[in-house]
Short mmCIF file of N, CA and C in Angstrom, two decimals:
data_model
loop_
_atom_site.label_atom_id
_atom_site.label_comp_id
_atom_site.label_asym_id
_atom_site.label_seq_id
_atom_site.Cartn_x
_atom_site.Cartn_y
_atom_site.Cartn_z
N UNK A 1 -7.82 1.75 1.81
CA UNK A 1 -6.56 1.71 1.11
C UNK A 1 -5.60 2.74 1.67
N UNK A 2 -6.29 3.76 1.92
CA UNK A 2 -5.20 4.71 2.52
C UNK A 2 -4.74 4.63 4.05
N UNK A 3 -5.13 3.60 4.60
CA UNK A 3 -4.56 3.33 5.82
C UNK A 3 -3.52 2.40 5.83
N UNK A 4 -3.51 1.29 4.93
CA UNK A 4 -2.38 0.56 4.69
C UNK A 4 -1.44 1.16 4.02
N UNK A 5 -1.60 2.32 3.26
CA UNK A 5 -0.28 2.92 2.69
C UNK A 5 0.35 3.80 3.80
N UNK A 6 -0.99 4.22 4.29
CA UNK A 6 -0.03 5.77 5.58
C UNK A 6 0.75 5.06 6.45
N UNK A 7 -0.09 3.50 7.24
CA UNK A 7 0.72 3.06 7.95
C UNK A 7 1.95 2.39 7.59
N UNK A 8 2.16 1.76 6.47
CA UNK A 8 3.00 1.64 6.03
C UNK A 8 4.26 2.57 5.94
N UNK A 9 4.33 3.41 5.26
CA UNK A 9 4.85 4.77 5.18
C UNK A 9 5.79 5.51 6.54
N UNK A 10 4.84 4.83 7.54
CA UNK A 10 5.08 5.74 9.31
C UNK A 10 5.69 4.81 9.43
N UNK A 11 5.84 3.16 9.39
CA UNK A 11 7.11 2.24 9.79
C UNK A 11 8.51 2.55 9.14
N UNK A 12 8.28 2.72 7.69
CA UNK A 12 9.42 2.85 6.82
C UNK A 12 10.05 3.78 7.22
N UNK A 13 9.26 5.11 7.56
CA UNK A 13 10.20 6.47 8.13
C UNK A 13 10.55 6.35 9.18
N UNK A 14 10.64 5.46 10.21
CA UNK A 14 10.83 5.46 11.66
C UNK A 14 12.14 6.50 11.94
N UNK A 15 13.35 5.95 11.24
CA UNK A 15 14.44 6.77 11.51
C UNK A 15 14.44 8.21 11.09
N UNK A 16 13.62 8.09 9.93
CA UNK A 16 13.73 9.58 9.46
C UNK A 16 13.08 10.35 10.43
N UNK A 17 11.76 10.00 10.64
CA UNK A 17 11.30 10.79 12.03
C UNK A 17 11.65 10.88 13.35
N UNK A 18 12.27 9.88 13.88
CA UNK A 18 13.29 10.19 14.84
C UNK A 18 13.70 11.12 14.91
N UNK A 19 14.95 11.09 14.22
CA UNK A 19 16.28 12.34 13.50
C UNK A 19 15.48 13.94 13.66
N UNK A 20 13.89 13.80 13.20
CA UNK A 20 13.76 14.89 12.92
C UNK A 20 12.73 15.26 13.90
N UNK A 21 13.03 14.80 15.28
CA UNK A 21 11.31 14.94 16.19
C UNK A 21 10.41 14.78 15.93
N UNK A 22 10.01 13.55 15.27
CA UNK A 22 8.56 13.75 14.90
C UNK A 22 8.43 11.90 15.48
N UNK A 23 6.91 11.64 16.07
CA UNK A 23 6.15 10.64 16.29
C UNK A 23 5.49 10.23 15.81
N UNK A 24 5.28 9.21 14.94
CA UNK A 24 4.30 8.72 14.65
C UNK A 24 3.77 7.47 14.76
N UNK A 25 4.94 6.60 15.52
CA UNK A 25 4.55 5.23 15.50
C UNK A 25 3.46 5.97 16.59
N UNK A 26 2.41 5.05 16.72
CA UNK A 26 1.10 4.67 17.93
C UNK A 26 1.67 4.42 18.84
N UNK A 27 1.64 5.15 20.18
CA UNK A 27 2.66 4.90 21.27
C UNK A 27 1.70 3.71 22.00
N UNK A 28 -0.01 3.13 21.47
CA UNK A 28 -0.62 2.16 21.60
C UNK A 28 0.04 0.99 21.56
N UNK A 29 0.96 1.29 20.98
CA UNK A 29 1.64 -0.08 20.33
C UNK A 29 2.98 -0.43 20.82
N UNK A 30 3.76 0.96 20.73
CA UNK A 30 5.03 0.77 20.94
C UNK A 30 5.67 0.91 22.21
N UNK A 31 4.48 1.38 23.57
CA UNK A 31 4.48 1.35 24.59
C UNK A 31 5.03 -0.37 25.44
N UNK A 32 4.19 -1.02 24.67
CA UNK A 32 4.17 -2.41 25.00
C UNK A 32 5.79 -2.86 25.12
N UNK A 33 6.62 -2.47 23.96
CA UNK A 33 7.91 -2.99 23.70
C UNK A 33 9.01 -2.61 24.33
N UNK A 34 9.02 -0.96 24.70
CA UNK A 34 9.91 0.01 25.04
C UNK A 34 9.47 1.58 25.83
N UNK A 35 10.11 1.94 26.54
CA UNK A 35 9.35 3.27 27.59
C UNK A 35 9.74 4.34 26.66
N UNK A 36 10.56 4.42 26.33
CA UNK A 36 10.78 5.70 25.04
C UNK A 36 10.74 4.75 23.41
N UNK A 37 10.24 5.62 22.50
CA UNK A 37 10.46 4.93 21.25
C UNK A 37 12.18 5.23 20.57
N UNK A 38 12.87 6.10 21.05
CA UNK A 38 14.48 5.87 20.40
C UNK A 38 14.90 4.78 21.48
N UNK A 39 14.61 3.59 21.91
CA UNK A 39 15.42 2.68 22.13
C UNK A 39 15.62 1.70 21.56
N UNK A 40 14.32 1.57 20.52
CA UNK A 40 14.68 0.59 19.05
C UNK A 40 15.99 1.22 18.39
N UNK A 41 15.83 1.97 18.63
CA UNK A 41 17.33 2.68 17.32
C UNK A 41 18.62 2.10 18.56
N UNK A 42 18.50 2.29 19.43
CA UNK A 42 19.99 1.96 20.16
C UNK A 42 19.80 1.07 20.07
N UNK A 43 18.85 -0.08 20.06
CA UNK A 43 18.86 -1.65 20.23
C UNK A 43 17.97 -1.97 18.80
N UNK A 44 18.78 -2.05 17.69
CA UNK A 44 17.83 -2.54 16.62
C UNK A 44 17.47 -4.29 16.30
N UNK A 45 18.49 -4.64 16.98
CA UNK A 45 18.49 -5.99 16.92
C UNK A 45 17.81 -7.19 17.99
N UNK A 46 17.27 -6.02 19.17
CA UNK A 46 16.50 -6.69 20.41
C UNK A 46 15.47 -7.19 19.78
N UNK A 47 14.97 -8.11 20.62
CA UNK A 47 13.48 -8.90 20.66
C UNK A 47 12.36 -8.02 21.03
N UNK A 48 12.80 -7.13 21.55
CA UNK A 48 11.26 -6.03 22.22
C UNK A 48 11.60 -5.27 20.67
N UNK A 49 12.84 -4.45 20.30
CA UNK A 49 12.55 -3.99 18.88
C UNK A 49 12.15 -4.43 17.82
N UNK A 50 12.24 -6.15 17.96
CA UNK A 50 12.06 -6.67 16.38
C UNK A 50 10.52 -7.34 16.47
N UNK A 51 9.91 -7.28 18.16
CA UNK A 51 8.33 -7.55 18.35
C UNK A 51 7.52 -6.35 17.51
N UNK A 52 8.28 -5.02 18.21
CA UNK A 52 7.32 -3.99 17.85
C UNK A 52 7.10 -3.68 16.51
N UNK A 53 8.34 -3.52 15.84
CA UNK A 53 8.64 -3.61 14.55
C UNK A 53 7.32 -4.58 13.64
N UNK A 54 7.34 -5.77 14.13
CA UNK A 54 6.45 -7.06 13.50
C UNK A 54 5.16 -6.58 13.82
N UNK A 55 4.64 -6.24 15.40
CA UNK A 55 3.01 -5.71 15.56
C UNK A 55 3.03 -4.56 14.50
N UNK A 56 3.90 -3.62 14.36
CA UNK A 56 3.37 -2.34 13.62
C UNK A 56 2.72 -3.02 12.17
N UNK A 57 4.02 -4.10 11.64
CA UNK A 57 3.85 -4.59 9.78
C UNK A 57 2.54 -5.03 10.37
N UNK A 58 2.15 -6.00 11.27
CA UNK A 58 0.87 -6.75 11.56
C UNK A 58 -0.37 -5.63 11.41
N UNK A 59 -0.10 -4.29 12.23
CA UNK A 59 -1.38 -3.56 11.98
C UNK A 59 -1.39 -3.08 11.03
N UNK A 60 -0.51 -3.04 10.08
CA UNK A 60 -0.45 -2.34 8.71
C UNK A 60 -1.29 -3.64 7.67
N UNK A 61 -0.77 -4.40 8.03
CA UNK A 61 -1.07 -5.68 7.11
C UNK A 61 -2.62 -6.32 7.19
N UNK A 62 -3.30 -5.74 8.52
CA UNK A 62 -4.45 -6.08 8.68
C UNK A 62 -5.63 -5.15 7.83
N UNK A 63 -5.51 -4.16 7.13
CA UNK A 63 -6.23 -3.91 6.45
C UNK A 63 -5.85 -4.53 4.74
N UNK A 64 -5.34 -5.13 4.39
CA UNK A 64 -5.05 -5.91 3.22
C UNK A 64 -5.98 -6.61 2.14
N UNK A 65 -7.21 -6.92 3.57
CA UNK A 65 -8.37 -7.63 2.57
C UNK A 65 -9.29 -6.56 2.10
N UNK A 66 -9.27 -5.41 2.70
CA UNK A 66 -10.00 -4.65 2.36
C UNK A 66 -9.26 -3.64 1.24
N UNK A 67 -8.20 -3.80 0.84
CA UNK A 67 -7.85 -2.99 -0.09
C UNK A 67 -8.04 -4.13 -0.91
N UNK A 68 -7.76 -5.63 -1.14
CA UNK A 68 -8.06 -6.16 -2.37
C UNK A 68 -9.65 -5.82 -2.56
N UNK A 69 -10.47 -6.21 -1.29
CA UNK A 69 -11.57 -6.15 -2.27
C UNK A 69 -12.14 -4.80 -2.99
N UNK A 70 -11.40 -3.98 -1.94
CA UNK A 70 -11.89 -2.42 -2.62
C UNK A 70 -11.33 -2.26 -4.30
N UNK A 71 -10.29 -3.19 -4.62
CA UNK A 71 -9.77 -2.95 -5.76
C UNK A 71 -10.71 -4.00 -6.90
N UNK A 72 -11.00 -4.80 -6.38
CA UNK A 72 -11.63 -5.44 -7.30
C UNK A 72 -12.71 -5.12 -7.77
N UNK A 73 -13.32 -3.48 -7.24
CA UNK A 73 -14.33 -2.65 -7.29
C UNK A 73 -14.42 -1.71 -8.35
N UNK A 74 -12.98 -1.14 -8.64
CA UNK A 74 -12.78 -0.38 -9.40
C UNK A 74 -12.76 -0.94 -10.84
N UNK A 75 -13.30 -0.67 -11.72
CA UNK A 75 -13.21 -0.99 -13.29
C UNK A 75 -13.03 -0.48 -14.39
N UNK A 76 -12.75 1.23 -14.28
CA UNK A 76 -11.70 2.15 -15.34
C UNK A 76 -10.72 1.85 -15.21
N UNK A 77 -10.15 1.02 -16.41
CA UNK A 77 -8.42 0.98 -16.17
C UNK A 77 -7.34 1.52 -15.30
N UNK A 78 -7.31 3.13 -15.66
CA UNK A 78 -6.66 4.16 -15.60
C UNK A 78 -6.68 4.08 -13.68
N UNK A 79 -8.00 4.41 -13.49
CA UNK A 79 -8.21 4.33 -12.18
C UNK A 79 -7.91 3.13 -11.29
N UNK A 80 -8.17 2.00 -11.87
CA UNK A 80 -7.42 0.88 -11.21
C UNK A 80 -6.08 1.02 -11.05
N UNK A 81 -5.03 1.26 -12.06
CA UNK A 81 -3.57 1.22 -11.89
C UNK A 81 -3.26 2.63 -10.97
N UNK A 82 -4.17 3.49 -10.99
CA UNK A 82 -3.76 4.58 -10.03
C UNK A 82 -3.97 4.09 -8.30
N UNK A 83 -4.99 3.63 -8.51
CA UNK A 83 -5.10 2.99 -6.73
C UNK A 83 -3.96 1.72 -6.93
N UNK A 84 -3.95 0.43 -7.56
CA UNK A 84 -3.24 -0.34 -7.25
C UNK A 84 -1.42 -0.15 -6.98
N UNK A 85 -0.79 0.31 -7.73
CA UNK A 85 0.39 0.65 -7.76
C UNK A 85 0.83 1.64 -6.74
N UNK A 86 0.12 1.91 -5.75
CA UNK A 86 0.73 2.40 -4.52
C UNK A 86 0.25 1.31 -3.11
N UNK A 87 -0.71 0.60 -3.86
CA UNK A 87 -0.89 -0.80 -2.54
C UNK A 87 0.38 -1.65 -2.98
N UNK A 88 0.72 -1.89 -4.15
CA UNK A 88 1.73 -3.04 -4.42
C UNK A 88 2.79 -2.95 -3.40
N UNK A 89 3.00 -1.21 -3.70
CA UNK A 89 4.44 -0.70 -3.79
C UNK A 89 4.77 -0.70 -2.31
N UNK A 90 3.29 -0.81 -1.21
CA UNK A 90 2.91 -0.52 0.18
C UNK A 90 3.10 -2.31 0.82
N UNK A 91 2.84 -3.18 -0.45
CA UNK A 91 2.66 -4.60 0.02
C UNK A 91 4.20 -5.28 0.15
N UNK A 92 4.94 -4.62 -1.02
CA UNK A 92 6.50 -4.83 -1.29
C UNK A 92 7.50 -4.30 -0.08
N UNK A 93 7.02 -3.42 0.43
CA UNK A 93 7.76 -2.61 1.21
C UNK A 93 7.59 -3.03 2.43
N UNK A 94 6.14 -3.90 3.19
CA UNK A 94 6.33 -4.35 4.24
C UNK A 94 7.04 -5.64 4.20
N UNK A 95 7.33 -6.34 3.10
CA UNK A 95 8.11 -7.53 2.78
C UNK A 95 9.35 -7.54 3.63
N UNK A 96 9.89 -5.56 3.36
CA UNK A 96 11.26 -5.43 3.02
C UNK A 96 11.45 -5.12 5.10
N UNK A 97 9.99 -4.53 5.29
CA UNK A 97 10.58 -4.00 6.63
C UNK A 97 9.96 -4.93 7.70
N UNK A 98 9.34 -6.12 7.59
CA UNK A 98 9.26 -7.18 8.43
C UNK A 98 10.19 -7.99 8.98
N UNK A 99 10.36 -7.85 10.40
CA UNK A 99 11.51 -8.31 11.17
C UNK A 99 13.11 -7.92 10.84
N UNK A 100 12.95 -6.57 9.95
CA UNK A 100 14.17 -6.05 9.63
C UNK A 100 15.15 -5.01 10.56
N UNK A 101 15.79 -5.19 11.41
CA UNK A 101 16.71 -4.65 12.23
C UNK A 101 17.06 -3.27 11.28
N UNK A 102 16.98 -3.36 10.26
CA UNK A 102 17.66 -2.27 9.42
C UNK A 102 16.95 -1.00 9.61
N UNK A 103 15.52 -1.37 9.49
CA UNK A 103 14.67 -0.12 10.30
C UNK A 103 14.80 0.95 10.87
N UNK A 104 15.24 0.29 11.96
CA UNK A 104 15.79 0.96 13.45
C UNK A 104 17.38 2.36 13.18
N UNK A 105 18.05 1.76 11.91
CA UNK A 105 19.40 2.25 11.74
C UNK A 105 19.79 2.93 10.23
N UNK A 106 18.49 2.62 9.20
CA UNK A 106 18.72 3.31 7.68
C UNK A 106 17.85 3.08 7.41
N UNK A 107 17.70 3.64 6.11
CA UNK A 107 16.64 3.54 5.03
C UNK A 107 16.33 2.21 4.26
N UNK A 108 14.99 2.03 4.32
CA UNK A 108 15.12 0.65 4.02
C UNK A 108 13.77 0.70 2.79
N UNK A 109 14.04 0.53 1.94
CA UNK A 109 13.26 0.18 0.70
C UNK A 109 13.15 -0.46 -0.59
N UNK A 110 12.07 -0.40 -1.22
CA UNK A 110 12.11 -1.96 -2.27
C UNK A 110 12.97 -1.18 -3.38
N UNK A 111 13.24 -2.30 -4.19
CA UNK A 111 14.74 -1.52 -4.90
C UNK A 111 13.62 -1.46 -6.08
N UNK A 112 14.62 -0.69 -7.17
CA UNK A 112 14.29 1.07 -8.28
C UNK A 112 13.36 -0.69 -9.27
N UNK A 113 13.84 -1.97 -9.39
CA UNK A 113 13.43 -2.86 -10.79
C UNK A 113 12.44 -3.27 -10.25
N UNK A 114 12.20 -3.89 -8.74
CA UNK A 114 11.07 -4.16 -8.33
C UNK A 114 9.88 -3.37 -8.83
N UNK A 115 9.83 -1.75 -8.40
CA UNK A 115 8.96 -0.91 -8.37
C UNK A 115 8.74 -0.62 -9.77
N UNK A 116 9.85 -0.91 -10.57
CA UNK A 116 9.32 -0.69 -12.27
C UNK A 116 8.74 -1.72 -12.85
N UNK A 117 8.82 -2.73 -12.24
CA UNK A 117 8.04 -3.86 -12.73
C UNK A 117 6.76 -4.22 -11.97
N UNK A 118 6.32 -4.01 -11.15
CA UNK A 118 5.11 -3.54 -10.50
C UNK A 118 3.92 -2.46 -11.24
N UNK A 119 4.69 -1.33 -11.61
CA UNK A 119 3.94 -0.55 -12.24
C UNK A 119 3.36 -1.09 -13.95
N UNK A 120 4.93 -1.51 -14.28
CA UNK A 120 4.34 -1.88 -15.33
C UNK A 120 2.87 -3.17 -15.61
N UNK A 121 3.10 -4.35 -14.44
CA UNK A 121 2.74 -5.08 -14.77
C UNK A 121 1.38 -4.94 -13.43
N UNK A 122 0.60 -4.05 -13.34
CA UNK A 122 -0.51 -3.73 -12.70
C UNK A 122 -1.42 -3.53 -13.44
N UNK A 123 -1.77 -4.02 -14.93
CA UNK A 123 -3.02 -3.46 -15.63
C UNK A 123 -4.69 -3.94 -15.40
N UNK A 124 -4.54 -4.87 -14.63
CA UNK A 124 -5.65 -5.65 -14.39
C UNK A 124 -5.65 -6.64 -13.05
N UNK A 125 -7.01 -6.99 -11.73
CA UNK A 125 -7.01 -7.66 -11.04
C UNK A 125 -6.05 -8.89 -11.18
N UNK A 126 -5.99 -9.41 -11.84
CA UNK A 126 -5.33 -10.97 -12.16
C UNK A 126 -4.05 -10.76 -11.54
N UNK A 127 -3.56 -9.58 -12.54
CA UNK A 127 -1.73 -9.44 -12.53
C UNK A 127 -1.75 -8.96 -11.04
N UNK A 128 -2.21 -7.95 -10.34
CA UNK A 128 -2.11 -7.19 -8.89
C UNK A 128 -2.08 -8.44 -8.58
N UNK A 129 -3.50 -9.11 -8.22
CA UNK A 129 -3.63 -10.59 -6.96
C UNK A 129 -2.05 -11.23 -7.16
N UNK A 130 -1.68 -11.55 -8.54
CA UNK A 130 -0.74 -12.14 -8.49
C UNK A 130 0.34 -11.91 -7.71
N UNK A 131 0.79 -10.22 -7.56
CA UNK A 131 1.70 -9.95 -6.73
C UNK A 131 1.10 -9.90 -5.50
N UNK A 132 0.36 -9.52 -4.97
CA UNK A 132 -0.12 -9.57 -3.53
C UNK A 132 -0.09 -10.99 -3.08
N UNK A 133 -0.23 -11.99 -3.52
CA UNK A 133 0.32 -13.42 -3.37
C UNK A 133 1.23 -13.95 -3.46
N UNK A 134 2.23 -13.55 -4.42
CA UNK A 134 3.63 -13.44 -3.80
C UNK A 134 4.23 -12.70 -2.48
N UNK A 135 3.90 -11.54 -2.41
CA UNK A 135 4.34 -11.19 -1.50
C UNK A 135 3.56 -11.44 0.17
N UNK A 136 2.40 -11.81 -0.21
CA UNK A 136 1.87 -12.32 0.83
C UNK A 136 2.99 -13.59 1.47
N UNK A 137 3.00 -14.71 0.66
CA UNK A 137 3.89 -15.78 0.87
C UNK A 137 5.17 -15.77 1.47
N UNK A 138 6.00 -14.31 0.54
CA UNK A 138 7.08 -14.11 0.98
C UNK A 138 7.18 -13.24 2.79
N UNK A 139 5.90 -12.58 3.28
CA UNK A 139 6.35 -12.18 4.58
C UNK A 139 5.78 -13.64 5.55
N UNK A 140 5.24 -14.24 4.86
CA UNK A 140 4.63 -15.59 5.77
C UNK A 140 5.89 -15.83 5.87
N UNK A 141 7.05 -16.11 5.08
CA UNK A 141 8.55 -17.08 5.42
C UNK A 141 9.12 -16.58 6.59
N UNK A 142 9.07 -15.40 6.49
CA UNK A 142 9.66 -14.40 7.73
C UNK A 142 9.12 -14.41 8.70
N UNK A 143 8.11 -15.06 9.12
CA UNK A 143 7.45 -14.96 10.61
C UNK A 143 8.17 -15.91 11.78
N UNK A 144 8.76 -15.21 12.83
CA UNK A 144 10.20 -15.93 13.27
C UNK A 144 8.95 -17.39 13.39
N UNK A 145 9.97 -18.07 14.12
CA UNK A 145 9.22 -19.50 14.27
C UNK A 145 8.99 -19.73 15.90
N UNK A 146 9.75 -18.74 17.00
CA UNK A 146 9.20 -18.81 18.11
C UNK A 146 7.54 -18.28 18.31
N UNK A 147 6.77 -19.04 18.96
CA UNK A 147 5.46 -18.93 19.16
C UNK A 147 4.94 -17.55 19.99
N UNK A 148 4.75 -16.79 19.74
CA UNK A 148 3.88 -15.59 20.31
C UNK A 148 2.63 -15.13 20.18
N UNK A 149 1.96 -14.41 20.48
CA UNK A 149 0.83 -13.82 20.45
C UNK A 149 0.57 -13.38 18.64
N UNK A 150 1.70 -12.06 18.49
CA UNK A 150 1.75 -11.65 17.43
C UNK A 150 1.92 -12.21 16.50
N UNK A 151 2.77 -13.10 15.94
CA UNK A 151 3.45 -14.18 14.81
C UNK A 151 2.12 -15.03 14.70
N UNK A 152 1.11 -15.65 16.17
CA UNK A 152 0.23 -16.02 15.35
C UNK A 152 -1.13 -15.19 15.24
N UNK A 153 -1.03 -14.40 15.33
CA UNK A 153 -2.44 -13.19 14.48
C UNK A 153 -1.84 -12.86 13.10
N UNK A 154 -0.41 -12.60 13.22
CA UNK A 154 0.34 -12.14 11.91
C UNK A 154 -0.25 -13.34 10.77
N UNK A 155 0.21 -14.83 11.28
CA UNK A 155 -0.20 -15.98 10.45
C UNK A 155 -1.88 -16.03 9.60
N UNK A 156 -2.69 -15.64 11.19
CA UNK A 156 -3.86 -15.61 11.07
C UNK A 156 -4.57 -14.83 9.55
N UNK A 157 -3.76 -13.42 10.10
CA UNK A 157 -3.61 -12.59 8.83
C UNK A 157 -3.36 -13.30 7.51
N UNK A 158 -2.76 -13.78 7.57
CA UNK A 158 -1.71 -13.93 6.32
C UNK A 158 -2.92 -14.89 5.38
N UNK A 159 -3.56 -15.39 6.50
CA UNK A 159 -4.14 -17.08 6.24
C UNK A 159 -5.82 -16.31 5.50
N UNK A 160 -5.85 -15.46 6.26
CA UNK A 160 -6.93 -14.76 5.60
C UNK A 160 -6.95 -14.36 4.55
N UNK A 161 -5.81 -13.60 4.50
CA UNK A 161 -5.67 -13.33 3.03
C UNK A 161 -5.70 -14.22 1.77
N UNK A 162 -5.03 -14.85 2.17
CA UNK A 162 -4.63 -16.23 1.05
C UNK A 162 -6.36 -16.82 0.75
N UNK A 163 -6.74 -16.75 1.49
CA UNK A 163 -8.53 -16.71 1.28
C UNK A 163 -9.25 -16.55 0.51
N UNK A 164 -8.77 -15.32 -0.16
CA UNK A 164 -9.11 -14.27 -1.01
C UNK A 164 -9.05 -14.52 -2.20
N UNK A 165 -8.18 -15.68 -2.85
CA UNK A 165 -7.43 -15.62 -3.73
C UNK A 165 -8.10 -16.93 -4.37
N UNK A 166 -8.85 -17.62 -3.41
CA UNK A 166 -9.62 -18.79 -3.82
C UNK A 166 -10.76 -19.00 -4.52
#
């Protein structure tokens, strides 16, 4: 669970860490797209920025089954809504930063009603799956429709997940 939130977290800040010298995208990754990582920020709208952008949500998104099932583990209330409500909030947020140009140029995050209605409505497996299946669905829409490598592992992903739920 704590790898899908950290990585999560290191996409969302991209600009902030920029600005402030700091690295954290996986230069594993972002090597592939660009020779320095500030050339997504001058080019937020390129195809090499909006690939890398998509592999990062993809490696973030690939630990997903393992935070549901780790959650479906937990069975003190209290302790369930404490782990779940920072995966939601981690599942909502790659929604927001999948194939988003905005990335590259501001702050980009799930808005103040989303996140209050998440918390509230996390008391039990049922209600979480429920949102993790929405939002699963909703980054499936976003997967451009040109054919690549990534878009279909991303799918692959996605398809796995939905798995889960059966």
């Amino acid at each position: 669970m704590g790898l899908f939130l950290q990585k999560t977290n290191i996409i969302r800040d991209y600009l902030e860490d920029l600005q402030a010298g700091r690295t954290w995208w996986p230069k594993e990754i972002w090597i592939n797209y660009a020779s320095d990582l500030s050339q997504f920020h001058q080019d937020p709208n390129g195809q090499q920025s909006l690939e890398c952008l998509n592999h990062m949500v993809m490696d973030s998104f690939s630990h997903l089954s393992d935070v549901i099932q780790y959650l479906r583990l937990i069975k003190h209330p209290k302790i369930f809504e404490f782990c779940a409500i920072p995966q939601l909030m981690a599942i909502a947020t790659l929604v927001q930063l999948y194939n988003n140009p905005l990335v590259f140029t501001s702050v980009v995050k799930i808005r103040k009603g989303l996140a209050c209605e998440l918390m509230l409505n996390c008391s039990d497996i049922k209600q979480v799956e429920y949102y993790f299946s929405l939002f699963i669905n909703k980054i499936e829409k976003k997967i451009p429709k040109y054919s690549n490598i990534n878009n279909k592992h991303m799918q692959e992903l996605i398809n796995k997940s939905k798995q889960l739920f059966n």
